[in-house]
Amino acid sequence: MRLLVVEDEKKLAVSLKRGLEADGFAVDIALNGTDGKWMATENDYDAIVLDIMLPGINGFKLCGELRDAGDWTPILMLTAKDGELDETEALDTGADDFLRKPFSHLVLVARIRALLRRGKSERPVELRAGGLRVDPAERRCFRNDEEIELTAREFGVLEYLVTHAGTVVSKSEILEHVWDYEFDGDANIVEVYVRHLRKKIDIPFDTETIQTVRGAGYRLLATSS
């Protein structure tokens, strides 16, 4: 899943990016509110981690402007301040959750996962499609109760396909959600990872879960074939 982190403390922003990427997320960074608004408007993110005290546009205003524009991407707000007023204003401007600095990385990831499950509509903790069970929090995949070992990137591609099971998703959509903003390689990298996934989740089980839709992209079947 692709995240936007808007945080003006560069050292913290870089640390968050590294930590979240280690947990399998694709992460873009904005170091001020103005850039954060532009990136949130121009790209499709699955969740936004937003600091309150930002140069350009502060977190409260940025959150409010996104909501006013009809953007309901889940937002987790961060603040270094104590007190209930910041939390109240954050939620009142449209944030979905609130976390006070300093915070545990494990708690941050758990909060983000909770927001991703809700998304713009409620999502279950465990995803199921095409005879597969995918656990985003534990980053584990099973078919017929047999666990399948996947790399972080393979899991990211599969998670996106399972989330959109039954619908066709393009290479560019997969790239936008599984790779970060700085990726400028060949879009055919998606084909490589789909091929890897088929060798792990389909071929050994004599089934076809991931279909290629010529000229459009890929579809993960909602039921196994």
Short mmCIF file of C-alpha atoms in Angstrom, two decimals:
data_model
loop_
_atom_site.label_atom_id
_atom_site.label_comp_id
_atom_site.label_asym_id
_atom_site.label_seq_id
_atom_site.Cartn_x
_atom_site.Cartn_y
_atom_site.Cartn_z
CA MET A 1 0.00 0.00 0.00
CA ARG A 2 1.25 3.49 -0.83
CA LEU A 3 1.61 6.11 1.91
CA LEU A 4 2.36 9.83 1.95
CA VAL A 5 4.32 11.11 4.97
CA VAL A 6 4.14 14.90 5.42
CA GLU A 7 6.73 15.77 8.08
CA ASP A 8 9.06 18.80 8.19
CA GLU A 9 11.71 17.21 10.43
CA LYS A 10 13.83 15.65 7.69
CA LYS A 11 15.61 13.17 9.97
CA LEU A 12 12.28 11.89 11.32
CA ALA A 13 10.73 11.81 7.85
CA VAL A 14 13.60 9.70 6.50
CA SER A 15 13.43 7.42 9.54
CA LEU A 16 9.68 6.95 9.06
CA LYS A 17 10.18 6.18 5.36
CA ARG A 18 12.82 3.53 6.09
CA GLY A 19 10.83 1.94 8.88
CA LEU A 20 7.57 1.84 6.95
CA GLU A 21 9.27 0.51 3.82
CA ALA A 22 10.77 -2.27 5.94
CA ASP A 23 7.19 -3.15 6.86
CA GLY A 24 6.27 -3.44 3.20
CA PHE A 25 4.76 -0.03 2.43
CA ALA A 26 5.66 2.20 -0.52
CA VAL A 27 6.36 5.64 0.98
CA ASP A 28 6.63 9.16 -0.43
CA ILE A 29 7.79 12.14 1.66
CA ALA A 30 6.83 15.82 1.65
CA LEU A 31 8.76 18.20 3.94
CA ASN A 32 6.18 20.99 4.02
CA GLY A 33 2.44 21.44 3.78
CA THR A 34 2.47 23.02 0.33
CA ASP A 35 4.32 20.08 -1.24
CA GLY A 36 2.17 17.70 0.81
CA LYS A 37 -1.01 19.17 -0.63
CA TRP A 38 0.32 18.98 -4.18
CA MET A 39 1.41 15.35 -3.78
CA ALA A 40 -1.85 14.33 -2.11
CA THR A 41 -3.81 15.98 -4.92
CA GLU A 42 -1.72 14.60 -7.79
CA ASN A 43 -1.34 11.02 -6.52
CA ASP A 44 -3.64 8.30 -5.25
CA TYR A 45 -2.51 7.31 -1.73
CA ASP A 46 -3.95 4.63 0.50
CA ALA A 47 -3.24 6.66 3.66
CA ILE A 48 -1.52 9.89 4.75
CA VAL A 49 0.64 10.42 7.85
CA LEU A 50 0.40 14.16 8.50
CA ASP A 51 2.32 16.30 11.00
CA ILE A 52 0.46 19.31 12.41
CA MET A 53 3.27 21.87 12.68
CA LEU A 54 4.33 22.36 9.07
CA PRO A 55 5.76 25.26 7.05
CA GLY A 56 3.60 26.48 4.19
CA ILE A 57 0.27 24.96 5.17
CA ASN A 58 -0.16 23.46 8.62
CA GLY A 59 -1.61 20.00 9.10
CA PHE A 60 -5.02 21.20 10.28
CA LYS A 61 -5.52 23.39 7.22
CA LEU A 62 -4.17 20.77 4.81
CA CYS A 63 -6.48 18.10 6.22
CA GLY A 64 -9.46 20.43 6.03
CA GLU A 65 -8.69 21.44 2.43
CA LEU A 66 -8.39 17.81 1.33
CA ARG A 67 -11.73 16.96 2.94
CA ASP A 68 -13.38 20.04 1.43
CA ALA A 69 -12.16 18.86 -1.98
CA GLY A 70 -13.81 15.48 -1.42
CA ASP A 71 -10.58 13.56 -0.73
CA TRP A 72 -11.32 11.01 2.00
CA THR A 73 -7.98 9.23 2.03
CA PRO A 74 -7.43 8.03 5.63
CA ILE A 75 -5.28 10.54 7.58
CA LEU A 76 -3.24 9.87 10.71
CA MET A 77 -2.12 13.15 12.34
CA LEU A 78 1.09 13.56 14.33
CA THR A 79 1.93 16.25 16.89
CA ALA A 80 4.65 17.01 19.41
CA LYS A 81 2.24 19.03 21.59
CA ASP A 82 0.50 17.84 24.73
CA GLY A 83 -3.14 18.47 25.51
CA GLU A 84 -6.56 17.62 24.17
CA LEU A 85 -7.08 20.68 21.97
CA ASP A 86 -4.81 19.45 19.16
CA GLU A 87 -6.47 16.05 19.18
CA THR A 88 -9.92 17.62 19.08
CA GLU A 89 -9.04 19.99 16.25
CA ALA A 90 -7.36 17.20 14.28
CA LEU A 91 -10.46 15.03 14.42
CA ASP A 92 -12.78 17.98 13.78
CA THR A 93 -10.89 18.93 10.60
CA GLY A 94 -11.37 15.42 9.24
CA ALA A 95 -8.43 13.33 10.48
CA ASP A 96 -9.21 9.66 11.13
CA ASP A 97 -6.70 9.12 13.93
CA PHE A 98 -4.16 10.98 16.08
CA LEU A 99 -0.73 10.05 17.46
CA ARG A 100 1.42 12.08 19.83
CA LYS A 101 5.23 12.19 19.52
CA PRO A 102 7.31 10.35 20.56
CA PHE A 103 5.55 7.18 19.48
CA SER A 104 6.38 3.52 19.04
CA HIS A 105 6.94 2.38 15.46
CA LEU A 106 4.85 -0.72 16.19
CA VAL A 107 1.94 1.46 17.32
CA LEU A 108 2.29 3.67 14.24
CA VAL A 109 2.16 0.66 11.91
CA ALA A 110 -0.81 -0.82 13.79
CA ARG A 111 -2.70 2.50 13.52
CA ILE A 112 -1.93 2.74 9.79
CA ARG A 113 -3.06 -0.85 9.22
CA ALA A 114 -6.30 -0.12 11.05
CA LEU A 115 -6.92 2.89 8.78
CA LEU A 116 -6.13 0.86 5.67
CA ARG A 117 -8.62 -1.81 6.72
CA ARG A 118 -11.28 0.85 6.97
CA GLY A 119 -10.11 2.74 3.90
CA LYS A 120 -12.99 4.65 2.39
CA SER A 121 -15.14 1.67 3.35
CA GLU A 122 -14.74 -1.07 5.95
CA ARG A 123 -12.23 -3.82 5.13
CA PRO A 124 -11.64 -7.08 7.02
CA VAL A 125 -8.43 -7.82 8.92
CA GLU A 126 -7.77 -10.83 6.69
CA LEU A 127 -8.29 -10.60 2.92
CA ARG A 128 -9.67 -13.61 1.02
CA ALA A 129 -9.96 -14.16 -2.72
CA GLY A 130 -9.28 -16.86 -5.28
CA GLY A 131 -8.69 -19.49 -2.61
CA LEU A 132 -6.04 -17.30 -0.99
CA ARG A 133 -5.90 -15.89 2.53
CA VAL A 134 -3.78 -12.77 2.91
CA ASP A 135 -2.95 -11.24 6.29
CA PRO A 136 -1.63 -7.68 5.72
CA ALA A 137 -0.64 -7.12 9.36
CA GLU A 138 1.44 -10.31 9.61
CA ARG A 139 2.40 -10.13 5.91
CA ARG A 140 1.54 -13.80 5.44
CA CYS A 141 -0.17 -15.61 2.59
CA PHE A 142 -1.89 -19.01 2.59
CA ARG A 143 -3.55 -21.30 0.07
CA ASN A 144 -5.46 -24.27 1.45
CA ASP A 145 -3.82 -23.61 4.84
CA GLU A 146 -0.37 -23.98 3.24
CA GLU A 147 1.77 -20.90 3.85
CA ILE A 148 3.44 -19.33 0.82
CA GLU A 149 6.67 -17.39 1.35
CA LEU A 150 6.71 -14.04 -0.48
CA THR A 151 9.17 -11.18 -0.68
CA ALA A 152 7.99 -7.76 0.54
CA ARG A 153 7.44 -6.53 -3.04
CA GLU A 154 5.67 -9.72 -4.11
CA PHE A 155 3.39 -9.38 -1.10
CA GLY A 156 2.69 -5.73 -1.97
CA VAL A 157 1.60 -6.64 -5.51
CA LEU A 158 -0.54 -9.54 -4.27
CA GLU A 159 -2.15 -7.43 -1.53
CA TYR A 160 -3.19 -4.83 -4.11
CA LEU A 161 -4.58 -7.49 -6.47
CA VAL A 162 -6.52 -9.23 -3.68
CA THR A 163 -7.90 -5.91 -2.44
CA HIS A 164 -9.28 -5.34 -5.96
CA ALA A 165 -10.23 -8.97 -6.64
CA GLY A 166 -12.59 -9.45 -9.57
CA THR A 167 -11.68 -6.14 -11.21
CA VAL A 168 -9.01 -5.31 -13.77
CA VAL A 169 -6.10 -3.20 -12.53
CA SER A 170 -3.49 -1.71 -14.84
CA LYS A 171 0.29 -1.86 -14.53
CA SER A 172 0.34 1.86 -13.76
CA GLU A 173 -2.16 1.43 -10.91
CA ILE A 174 -0.03 -1.32 -9.38
CA LEU A 175 3.10 0.81 -9.76
CA GLU A 176 1.40 3.78 -8.08
CA HIS A 177 0.46 1.76 -5.01
CA VAL A 178 3.38 -0.66 -4.59
CA TRP A 179 6.36 1.42 -5.72
CA ASP A 180 7.20 4.87 -4.38
CA TYR A 181 7.12 8.26 -6.09
CA GLU A 182 10.84 8.17 -6.96
CA PHE A 183 10.62 4.97 -9.01
CA ASP A 184 11.44 5.78 -12.62
CA GLY A 185 12.17 2.33 -13.99
CA ASP A 186 10.37 0.26 -16.60
CA ALA A 187 6.68 -0.38 -15.94
CA ASN A 188 7.30 -3.94 -17.12
CA ILE A 189 8.75 -4.61 -13.67
CA VAL A 190 5.13 -5.36 -12.75
CA GLU A 191 5.14 -8.26 -15.24
CA VAL A 192 8.22 -9.67 -13.53
CA TYR A 193 6.55 -9.68 -10.12
CA VAL A 194 3.29 -11.08 -11.46
CA ARG A 195 5.31 -13.90 -13.01
CA HIS A 196 7.03 -14.54 -9.67
CA LEU A 197 3.65 -14.60 -7.92
CA ARG A 198 2.20 -17.10 -10.40
CA LYS A 199 5.14 -19.43 -9.77
CA LYS A 200 4.38 -19.32 -6.05
CA ILE A 201 0.60 -19.05 -5.65
CA ASP A 202 -0.75 -20.69 -8.82
CA ILE A 203 1.54 -23.17 -10.61
CA PRO A 204 2.37 -25.38 -7.58
CA PHE A 205 -1.38 -25.69 -6.87
CA ASP A 206 -2.40 -26.31 -10.50
CA THR A 207 -4.69 -23.30 -10.57
CA GLU A 208 -4.95 -19.89 -12.23
CA THR A 209 -5.68 -17.01 -9.90
CA ILE A 210 -4.03 -14.08 -11.68
CA GLN A 211 -5.32 -13.48 -15.20
CA THR A 212 -3.74 -11.24 -17.81
CA VAL A 213 -6.30 -9.01 -19.53
CA ARG A 214 -4.64 -8.12 -22.82
CA GLY A 215 -4.15 -4.38 -23.24
CA ALA A 216 -5.66 -3.58 -19.83
CA GLY A 217 -3.75 -5.22 -16.99
CA TYR A 218 -4.43 -8.01 -14.53
CA ARG A 219 -7.40 -9.49 -12.71
CA LEU A 220 -7.23 -11.65 -9.61
CA LEU A 221 -10.18 -14.04 -9.65
CA ALA A 222 -12.52 -13.73 -6.70
CA THR A 223 -12.94 -17.53 -6.71
CA SER A 224 -10.32 -20.12 -7.54
CA SER A 225 -10.40 -21.75 -10.97
#
